[in-house]
PDB file of C-alpha atoms in Angstrom:
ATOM      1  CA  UNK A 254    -144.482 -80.042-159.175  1.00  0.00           C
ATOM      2  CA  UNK A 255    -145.172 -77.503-156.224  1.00  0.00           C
ATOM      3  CA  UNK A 256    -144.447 -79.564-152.695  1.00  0.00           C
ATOM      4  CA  UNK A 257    -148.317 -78.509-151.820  1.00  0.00           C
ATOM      5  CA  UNK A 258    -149.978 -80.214-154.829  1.00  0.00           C
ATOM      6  CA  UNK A 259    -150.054 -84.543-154.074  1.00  0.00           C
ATOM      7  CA  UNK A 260    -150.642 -86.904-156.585  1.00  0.00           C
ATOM      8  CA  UNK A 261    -153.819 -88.926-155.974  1.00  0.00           C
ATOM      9  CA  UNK A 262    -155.646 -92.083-157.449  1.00  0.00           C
ATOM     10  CA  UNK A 263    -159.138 -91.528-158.706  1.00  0.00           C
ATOM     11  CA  UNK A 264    -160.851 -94.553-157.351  1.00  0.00           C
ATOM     12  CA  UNK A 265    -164.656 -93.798-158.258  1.00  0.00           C
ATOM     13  CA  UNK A 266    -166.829 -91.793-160.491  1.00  0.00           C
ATOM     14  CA  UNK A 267    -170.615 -91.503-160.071  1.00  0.00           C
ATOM     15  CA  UNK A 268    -172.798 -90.162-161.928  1.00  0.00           C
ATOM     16  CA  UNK A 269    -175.567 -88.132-159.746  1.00  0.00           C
ATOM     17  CA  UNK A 270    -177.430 -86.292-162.729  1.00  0.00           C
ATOM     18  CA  UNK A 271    -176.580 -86.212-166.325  1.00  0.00           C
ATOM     19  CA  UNK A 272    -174.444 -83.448-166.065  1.00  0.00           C
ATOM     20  CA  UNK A 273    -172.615 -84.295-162.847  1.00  0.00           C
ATOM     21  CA  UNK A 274    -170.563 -86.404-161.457  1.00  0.00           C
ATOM     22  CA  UNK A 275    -168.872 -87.532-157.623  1.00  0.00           C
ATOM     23  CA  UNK A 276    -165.060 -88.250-157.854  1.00  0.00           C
ATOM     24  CA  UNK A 277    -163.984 -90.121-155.067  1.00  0.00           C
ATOM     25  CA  UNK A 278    -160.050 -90.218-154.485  1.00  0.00           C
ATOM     26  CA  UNK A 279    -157.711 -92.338-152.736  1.00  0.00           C
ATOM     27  CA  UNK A 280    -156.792 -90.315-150.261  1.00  0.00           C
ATOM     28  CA  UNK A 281    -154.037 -90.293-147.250  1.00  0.00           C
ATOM     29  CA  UNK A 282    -155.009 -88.943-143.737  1.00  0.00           C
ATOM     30  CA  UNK A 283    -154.009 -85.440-144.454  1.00  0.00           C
ATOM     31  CA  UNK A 284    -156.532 -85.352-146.496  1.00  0.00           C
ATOM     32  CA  UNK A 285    -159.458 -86.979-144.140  1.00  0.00           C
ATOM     33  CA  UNK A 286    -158.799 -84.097-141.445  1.00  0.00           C
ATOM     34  CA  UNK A 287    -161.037 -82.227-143.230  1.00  0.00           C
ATOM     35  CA  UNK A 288    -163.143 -79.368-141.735  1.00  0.00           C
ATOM     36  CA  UNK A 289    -166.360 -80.088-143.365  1.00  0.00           C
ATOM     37  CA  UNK A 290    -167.196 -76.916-145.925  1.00  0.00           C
ATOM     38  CA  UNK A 291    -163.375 -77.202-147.131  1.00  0.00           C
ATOM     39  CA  UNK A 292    -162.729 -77.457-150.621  1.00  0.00           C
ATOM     40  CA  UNK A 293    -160.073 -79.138-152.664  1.00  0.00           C
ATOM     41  CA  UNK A 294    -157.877 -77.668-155.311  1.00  0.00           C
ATOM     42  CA  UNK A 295    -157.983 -80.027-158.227  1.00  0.00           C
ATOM     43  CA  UNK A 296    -155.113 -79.420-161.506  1.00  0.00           C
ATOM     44  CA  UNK A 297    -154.559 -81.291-164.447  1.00  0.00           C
ATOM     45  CA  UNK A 298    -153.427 -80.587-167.809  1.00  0.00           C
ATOM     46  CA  UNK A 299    -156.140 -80.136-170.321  1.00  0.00           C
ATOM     47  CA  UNK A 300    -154.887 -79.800-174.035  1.00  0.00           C
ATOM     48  CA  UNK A 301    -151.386 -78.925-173.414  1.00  0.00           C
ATOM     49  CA  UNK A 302    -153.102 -76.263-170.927  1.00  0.00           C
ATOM     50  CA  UNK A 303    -152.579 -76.465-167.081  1.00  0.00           C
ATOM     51  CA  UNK A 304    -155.906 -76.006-165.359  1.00  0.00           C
ATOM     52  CA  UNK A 305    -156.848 -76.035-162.125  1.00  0.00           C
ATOM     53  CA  UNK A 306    -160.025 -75.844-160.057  1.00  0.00           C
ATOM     54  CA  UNK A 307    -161.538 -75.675-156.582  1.00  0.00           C
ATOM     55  CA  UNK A 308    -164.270 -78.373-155.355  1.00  0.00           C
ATOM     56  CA  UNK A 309    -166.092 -78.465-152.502  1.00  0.00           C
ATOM     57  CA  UNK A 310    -166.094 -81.424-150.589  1.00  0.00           C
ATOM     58  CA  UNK A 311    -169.576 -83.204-150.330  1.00  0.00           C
ATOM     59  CA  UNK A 312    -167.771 -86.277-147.962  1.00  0.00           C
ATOM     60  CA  UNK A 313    -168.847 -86.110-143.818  1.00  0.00           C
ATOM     61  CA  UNK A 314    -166.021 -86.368-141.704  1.00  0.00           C
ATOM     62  CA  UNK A 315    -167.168 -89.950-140.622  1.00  0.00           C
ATOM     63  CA  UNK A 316    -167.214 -91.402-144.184  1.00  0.00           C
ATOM     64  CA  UNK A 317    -164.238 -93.575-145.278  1.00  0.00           C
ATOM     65  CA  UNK A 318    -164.067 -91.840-148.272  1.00  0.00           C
ATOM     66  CA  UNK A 319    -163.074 -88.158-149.686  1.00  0.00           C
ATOM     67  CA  UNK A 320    -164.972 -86.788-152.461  1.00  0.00           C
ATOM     68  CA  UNK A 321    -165.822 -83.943-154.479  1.00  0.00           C
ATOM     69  CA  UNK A 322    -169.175 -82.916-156.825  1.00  0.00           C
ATOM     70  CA  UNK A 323    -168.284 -81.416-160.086  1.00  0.00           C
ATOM     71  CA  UNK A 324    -171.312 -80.049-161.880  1.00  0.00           C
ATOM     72  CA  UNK A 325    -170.624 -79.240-165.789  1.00  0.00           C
ATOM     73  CA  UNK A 326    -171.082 -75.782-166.744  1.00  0.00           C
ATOM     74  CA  UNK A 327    -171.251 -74.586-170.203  1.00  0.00           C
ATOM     75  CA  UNK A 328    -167.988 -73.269-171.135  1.00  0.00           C
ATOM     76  CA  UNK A 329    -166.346 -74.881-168.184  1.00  0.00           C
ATOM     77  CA  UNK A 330    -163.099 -76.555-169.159  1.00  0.00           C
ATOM     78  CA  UNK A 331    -162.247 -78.379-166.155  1.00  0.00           C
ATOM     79  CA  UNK A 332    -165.722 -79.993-165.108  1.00  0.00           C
ATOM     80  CA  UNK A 333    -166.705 -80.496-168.896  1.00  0.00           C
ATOM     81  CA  UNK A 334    -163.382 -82.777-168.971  1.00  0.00           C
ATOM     82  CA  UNK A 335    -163.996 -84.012-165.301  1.00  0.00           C
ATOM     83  CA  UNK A 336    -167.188 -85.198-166.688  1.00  0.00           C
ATOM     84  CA  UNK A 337    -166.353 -86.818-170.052  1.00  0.00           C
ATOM     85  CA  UNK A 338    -162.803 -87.667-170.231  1.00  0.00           C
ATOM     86  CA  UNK A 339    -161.755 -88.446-166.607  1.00  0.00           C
ATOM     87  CA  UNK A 340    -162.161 -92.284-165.436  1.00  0.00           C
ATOM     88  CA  UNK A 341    -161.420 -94.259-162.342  1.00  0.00           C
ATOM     89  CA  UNK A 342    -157.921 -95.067-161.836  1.00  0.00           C
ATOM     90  CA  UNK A 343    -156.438 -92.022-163.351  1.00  0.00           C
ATOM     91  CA  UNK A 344    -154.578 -89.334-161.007  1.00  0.00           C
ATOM     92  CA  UNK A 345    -154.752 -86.000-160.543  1.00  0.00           C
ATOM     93  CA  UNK A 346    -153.001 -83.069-158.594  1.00  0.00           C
ATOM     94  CA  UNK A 347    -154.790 -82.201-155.418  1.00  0.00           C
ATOM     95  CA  UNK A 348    -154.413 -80.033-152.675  1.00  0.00           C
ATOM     96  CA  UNK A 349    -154.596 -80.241-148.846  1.00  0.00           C
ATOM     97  CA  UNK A 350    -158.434 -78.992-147.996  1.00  0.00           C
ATOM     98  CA  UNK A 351    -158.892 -75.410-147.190  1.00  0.00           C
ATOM     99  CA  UNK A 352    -161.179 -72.716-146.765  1.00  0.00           C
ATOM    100  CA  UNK A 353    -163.521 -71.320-143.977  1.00  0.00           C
ATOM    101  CA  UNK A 354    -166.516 -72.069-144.768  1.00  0.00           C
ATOM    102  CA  UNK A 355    -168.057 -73.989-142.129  1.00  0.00           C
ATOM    103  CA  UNK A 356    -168.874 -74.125-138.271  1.00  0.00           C
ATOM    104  CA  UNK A 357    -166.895 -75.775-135.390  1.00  0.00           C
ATOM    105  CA  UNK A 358    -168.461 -79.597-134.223  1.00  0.00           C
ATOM    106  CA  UNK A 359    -170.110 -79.630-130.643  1.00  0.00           C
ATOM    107  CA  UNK A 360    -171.763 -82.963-129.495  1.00  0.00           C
ATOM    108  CA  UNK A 361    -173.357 -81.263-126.433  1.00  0.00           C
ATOM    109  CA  UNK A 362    -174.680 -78.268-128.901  1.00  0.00           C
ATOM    110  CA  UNK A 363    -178.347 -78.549-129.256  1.00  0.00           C
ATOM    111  CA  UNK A 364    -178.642 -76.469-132.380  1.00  0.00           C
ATOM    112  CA  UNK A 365    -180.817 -75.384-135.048  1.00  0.00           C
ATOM    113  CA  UNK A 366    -178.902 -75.329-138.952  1.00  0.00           C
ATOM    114  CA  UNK A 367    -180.170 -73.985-141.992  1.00  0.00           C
ATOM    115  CA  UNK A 368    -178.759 -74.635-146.010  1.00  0.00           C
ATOM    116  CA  UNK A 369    -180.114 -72.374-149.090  1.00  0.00           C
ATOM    117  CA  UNK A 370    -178.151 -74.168-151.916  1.00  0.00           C
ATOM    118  CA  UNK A 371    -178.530 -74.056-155.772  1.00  0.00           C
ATOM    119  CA  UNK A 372    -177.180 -76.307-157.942  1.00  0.00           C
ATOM    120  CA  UNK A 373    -173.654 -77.637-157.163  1.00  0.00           C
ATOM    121  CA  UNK A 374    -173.630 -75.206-154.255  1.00  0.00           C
ATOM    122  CA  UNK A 375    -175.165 -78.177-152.505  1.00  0.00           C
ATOM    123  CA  UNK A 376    -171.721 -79.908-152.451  1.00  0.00           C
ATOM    124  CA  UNK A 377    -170.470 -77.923-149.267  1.00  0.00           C
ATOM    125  CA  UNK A 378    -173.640 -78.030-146.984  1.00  0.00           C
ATOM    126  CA  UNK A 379    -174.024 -81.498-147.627  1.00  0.00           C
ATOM    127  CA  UNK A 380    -170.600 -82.732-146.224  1.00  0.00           C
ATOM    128  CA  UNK A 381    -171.906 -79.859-143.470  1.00  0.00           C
ATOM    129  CA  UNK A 382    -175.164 -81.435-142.765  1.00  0.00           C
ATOM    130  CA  UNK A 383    -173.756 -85.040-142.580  1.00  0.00           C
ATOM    131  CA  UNK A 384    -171.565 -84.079-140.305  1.00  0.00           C
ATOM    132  CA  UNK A 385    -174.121 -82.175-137.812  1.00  0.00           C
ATOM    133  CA  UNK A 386    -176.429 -84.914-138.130  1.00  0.00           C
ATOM    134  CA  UNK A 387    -173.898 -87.332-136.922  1.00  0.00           C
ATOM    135  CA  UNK A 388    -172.143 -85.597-134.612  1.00  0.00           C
ATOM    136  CA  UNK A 389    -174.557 -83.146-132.981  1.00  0.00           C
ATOM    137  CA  UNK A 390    -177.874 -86.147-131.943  1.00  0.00           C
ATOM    138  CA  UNK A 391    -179.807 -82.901-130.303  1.00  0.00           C
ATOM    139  CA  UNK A 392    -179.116 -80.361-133.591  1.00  0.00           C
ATOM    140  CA  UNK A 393    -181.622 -79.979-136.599  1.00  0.00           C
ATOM    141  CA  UNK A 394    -180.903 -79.061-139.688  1.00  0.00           C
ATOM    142  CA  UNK A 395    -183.247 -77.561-142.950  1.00  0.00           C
ATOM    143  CA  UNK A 396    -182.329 -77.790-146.329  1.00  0.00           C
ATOM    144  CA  UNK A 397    -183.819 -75.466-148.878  1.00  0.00           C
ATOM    145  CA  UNK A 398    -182.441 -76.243-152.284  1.00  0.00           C
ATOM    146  CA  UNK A 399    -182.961 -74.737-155.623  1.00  0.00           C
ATOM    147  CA  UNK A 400    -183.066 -76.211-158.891  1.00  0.00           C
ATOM    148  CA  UNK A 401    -184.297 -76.268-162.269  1.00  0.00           C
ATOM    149  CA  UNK A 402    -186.641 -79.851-162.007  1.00  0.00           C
ATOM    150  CA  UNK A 403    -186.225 -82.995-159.948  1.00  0.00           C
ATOM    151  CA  UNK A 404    -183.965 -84.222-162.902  1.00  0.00           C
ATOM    152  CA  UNK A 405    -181.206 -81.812-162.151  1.00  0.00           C
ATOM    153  CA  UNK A 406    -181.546 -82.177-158.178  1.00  0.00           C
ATOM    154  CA  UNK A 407    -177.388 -83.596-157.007  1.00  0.00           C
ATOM    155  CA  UNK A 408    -177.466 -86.172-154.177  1.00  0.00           C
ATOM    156  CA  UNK A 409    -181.195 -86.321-154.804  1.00  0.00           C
ATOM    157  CA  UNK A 410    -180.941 -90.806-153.416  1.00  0.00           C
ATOM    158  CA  UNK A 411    -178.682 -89.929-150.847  1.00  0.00           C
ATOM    159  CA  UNK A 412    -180.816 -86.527-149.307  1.00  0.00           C
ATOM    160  CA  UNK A 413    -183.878 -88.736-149.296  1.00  0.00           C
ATOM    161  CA  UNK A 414    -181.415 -91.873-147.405  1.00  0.00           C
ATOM    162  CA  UNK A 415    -180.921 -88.565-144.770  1.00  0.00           C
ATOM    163  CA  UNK A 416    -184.116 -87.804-144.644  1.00  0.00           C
ATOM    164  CA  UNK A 417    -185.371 -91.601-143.684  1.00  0.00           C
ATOM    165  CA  UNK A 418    -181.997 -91.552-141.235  1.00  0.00           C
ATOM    166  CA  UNK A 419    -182.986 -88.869-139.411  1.00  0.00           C
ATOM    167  CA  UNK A 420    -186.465 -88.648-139.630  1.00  0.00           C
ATOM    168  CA  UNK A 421    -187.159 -86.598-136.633  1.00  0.00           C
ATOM    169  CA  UNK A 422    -184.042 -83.602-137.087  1.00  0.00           C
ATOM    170  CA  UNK A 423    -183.742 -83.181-140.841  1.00  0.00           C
ATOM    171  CA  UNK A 424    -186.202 -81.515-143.249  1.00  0.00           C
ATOM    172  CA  UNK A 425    -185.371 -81.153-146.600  1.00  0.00           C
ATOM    173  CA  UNK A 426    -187.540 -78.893-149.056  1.00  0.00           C
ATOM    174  CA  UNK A 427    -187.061 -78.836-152.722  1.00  0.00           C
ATOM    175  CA  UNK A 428    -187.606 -75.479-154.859  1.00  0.00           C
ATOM    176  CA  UNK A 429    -188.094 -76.108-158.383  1.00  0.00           C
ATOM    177  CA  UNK A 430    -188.110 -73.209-160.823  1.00  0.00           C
ATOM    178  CA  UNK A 431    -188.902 -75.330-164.010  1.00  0.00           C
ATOM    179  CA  UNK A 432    -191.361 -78.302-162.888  1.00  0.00           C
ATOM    180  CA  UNK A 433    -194.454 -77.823-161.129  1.00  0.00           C
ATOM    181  CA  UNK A 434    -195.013 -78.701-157.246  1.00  0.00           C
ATOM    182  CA  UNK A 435    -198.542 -78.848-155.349  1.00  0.00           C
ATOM    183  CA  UNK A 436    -197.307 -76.391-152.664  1.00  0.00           C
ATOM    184  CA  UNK A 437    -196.895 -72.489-154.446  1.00  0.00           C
ATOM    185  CA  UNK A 438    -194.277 -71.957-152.226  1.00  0.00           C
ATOM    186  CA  UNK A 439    -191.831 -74.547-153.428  1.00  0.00           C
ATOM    187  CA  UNK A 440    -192.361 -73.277-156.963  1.00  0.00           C
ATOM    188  CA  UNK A 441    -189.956 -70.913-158.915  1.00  0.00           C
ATOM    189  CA  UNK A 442    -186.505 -69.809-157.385  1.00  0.00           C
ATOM    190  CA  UNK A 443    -184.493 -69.096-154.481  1.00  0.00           C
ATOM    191  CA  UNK A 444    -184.740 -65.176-154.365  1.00  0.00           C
ATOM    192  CA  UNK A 445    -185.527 -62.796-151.925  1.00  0.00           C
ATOM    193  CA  UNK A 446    -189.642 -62.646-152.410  1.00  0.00           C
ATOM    194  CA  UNK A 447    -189.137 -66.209-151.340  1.00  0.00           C
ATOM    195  CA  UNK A 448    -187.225 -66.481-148.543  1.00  0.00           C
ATOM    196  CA  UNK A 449    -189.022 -64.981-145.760  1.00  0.00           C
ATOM    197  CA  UNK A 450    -191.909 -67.097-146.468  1.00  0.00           C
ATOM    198  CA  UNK A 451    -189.442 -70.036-146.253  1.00  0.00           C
ATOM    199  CA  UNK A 452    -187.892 -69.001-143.201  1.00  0.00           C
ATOM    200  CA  UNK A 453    -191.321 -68.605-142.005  1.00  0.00           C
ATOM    201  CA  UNK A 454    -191.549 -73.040-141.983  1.00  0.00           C
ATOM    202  CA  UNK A 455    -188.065 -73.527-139.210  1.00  0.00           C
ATOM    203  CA  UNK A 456    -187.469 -71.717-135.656  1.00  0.00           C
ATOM    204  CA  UNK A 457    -184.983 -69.524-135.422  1.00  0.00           C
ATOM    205  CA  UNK A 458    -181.530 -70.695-136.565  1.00  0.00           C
ATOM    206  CA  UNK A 459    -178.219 -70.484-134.662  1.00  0.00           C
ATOM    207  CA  UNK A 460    -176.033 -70.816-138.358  1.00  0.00           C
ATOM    208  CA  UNK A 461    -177.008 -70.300-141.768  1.00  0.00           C
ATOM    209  CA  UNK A 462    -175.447 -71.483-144.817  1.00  0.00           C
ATOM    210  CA  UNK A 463    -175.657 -70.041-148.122  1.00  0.00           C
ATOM    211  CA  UNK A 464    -173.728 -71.432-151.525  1.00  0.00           C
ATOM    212  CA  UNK A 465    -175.139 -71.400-154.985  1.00  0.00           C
ATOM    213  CA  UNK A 466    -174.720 -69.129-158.003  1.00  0.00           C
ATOM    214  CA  UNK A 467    -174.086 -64.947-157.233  1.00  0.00           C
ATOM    215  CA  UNK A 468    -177.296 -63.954-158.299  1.00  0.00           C
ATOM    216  CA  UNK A 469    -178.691 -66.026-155.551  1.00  0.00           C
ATOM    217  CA  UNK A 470    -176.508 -65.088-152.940  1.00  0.00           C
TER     218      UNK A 470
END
């Protein structure tokens, strides 16, 4: 086993729709000095077949606990059996956190943040947007997120426990291609027609953050 990969307890699964699910692991402090937009690298064997995969992490840095969202995908070996076969208590490989996706923590900053996520892409501006929220008490931050109907929406309890957190700095507007809404503009999908009217509801931002599928981007 490679000296980067560590072997670590699965100690919860929730399910936040019916085709996704949180895995929360039992992690050491290497892994909680996280920079939040970091992604694991997850590997198991699947069939006889060693797979691995890279998860965002959807944790804030001033959570106890580490966790990733794995969204099934048709097709997709690795979150298909991350969301059927895998249970608390098993173990996987993981690797230290990495990427660059993200923006550097000032308490003094009195900024203005903006997400456009689809789908799972919601995983790394959430742990993103806890973390501002927490750490930055003068910052805003406005979510736009894109999905097929409310059914399908990840972290749709815990965006609305944000919401009522921090009533005053975090807006949060749902864009629903497949169910109807009473405002036109949250109606359809995250594209370019779209987004200047969006932009059009927030002042000016300082960061944006963009994750979803590539067509969106």
């Amino acid at each position: 086993m490679p000296a980067r990969f560590q072997r670590l307890h699965v100690t919860g699964l929730r399910r936040t729709t019916a085709d996704s699910v949180v895995v929360t692991f039992d992690a050491p402090a290497a892994f909680r000095s996280f920079t939040p937009g970091q992604y694991l690298t997850l590997r198991t064997t699947i069939d006889g077949q060693d797979v691995r995969r890279c998860y965002s992490i959807c944790s804030g840095l001033d959570e106890t606990t580490l966790q990733v969202g794995i969204k099934h995908l048709p097709g997709g070996l690795f979150s298909s059996w991350a969301n059927t076969v895998l249970r608390e208590g098993d173990t996987l490989l993981v690797m230290r956190p990495e990427g660059r996706f993200g923006v550097l923590i000032d308490p003094a900053a009195s900024r203005v943040f903006a997400g456009f996520a689809a789908g799972s892409g919601i995983t790394p501006i959430l742990s993103i947007m806890k973390t501002v929220l927490a750490r930055e008490p003068a910052s805003r931050f406005f979510l736009f997120f894109g999905n097929r109907a409310t059914s399908d929406i990840m972290f749709r309890d815990e965006l609305e426990d944000l919401k009522d957190r921090y009533l005053s700095r975090l807006s949060v507007f749902h864009v629903l291609s497949r169910e109807q809404q009473e405002l036109d503009i949250l109606n359809g999908r995250l594209d370019p027609e779209k987004i200047p009217a969006l932009t059009r509801l927030l002042p000016p931002p300082d960061h944006v953050f963009v994750c979803g599928p590539q067509g969106m981007i």
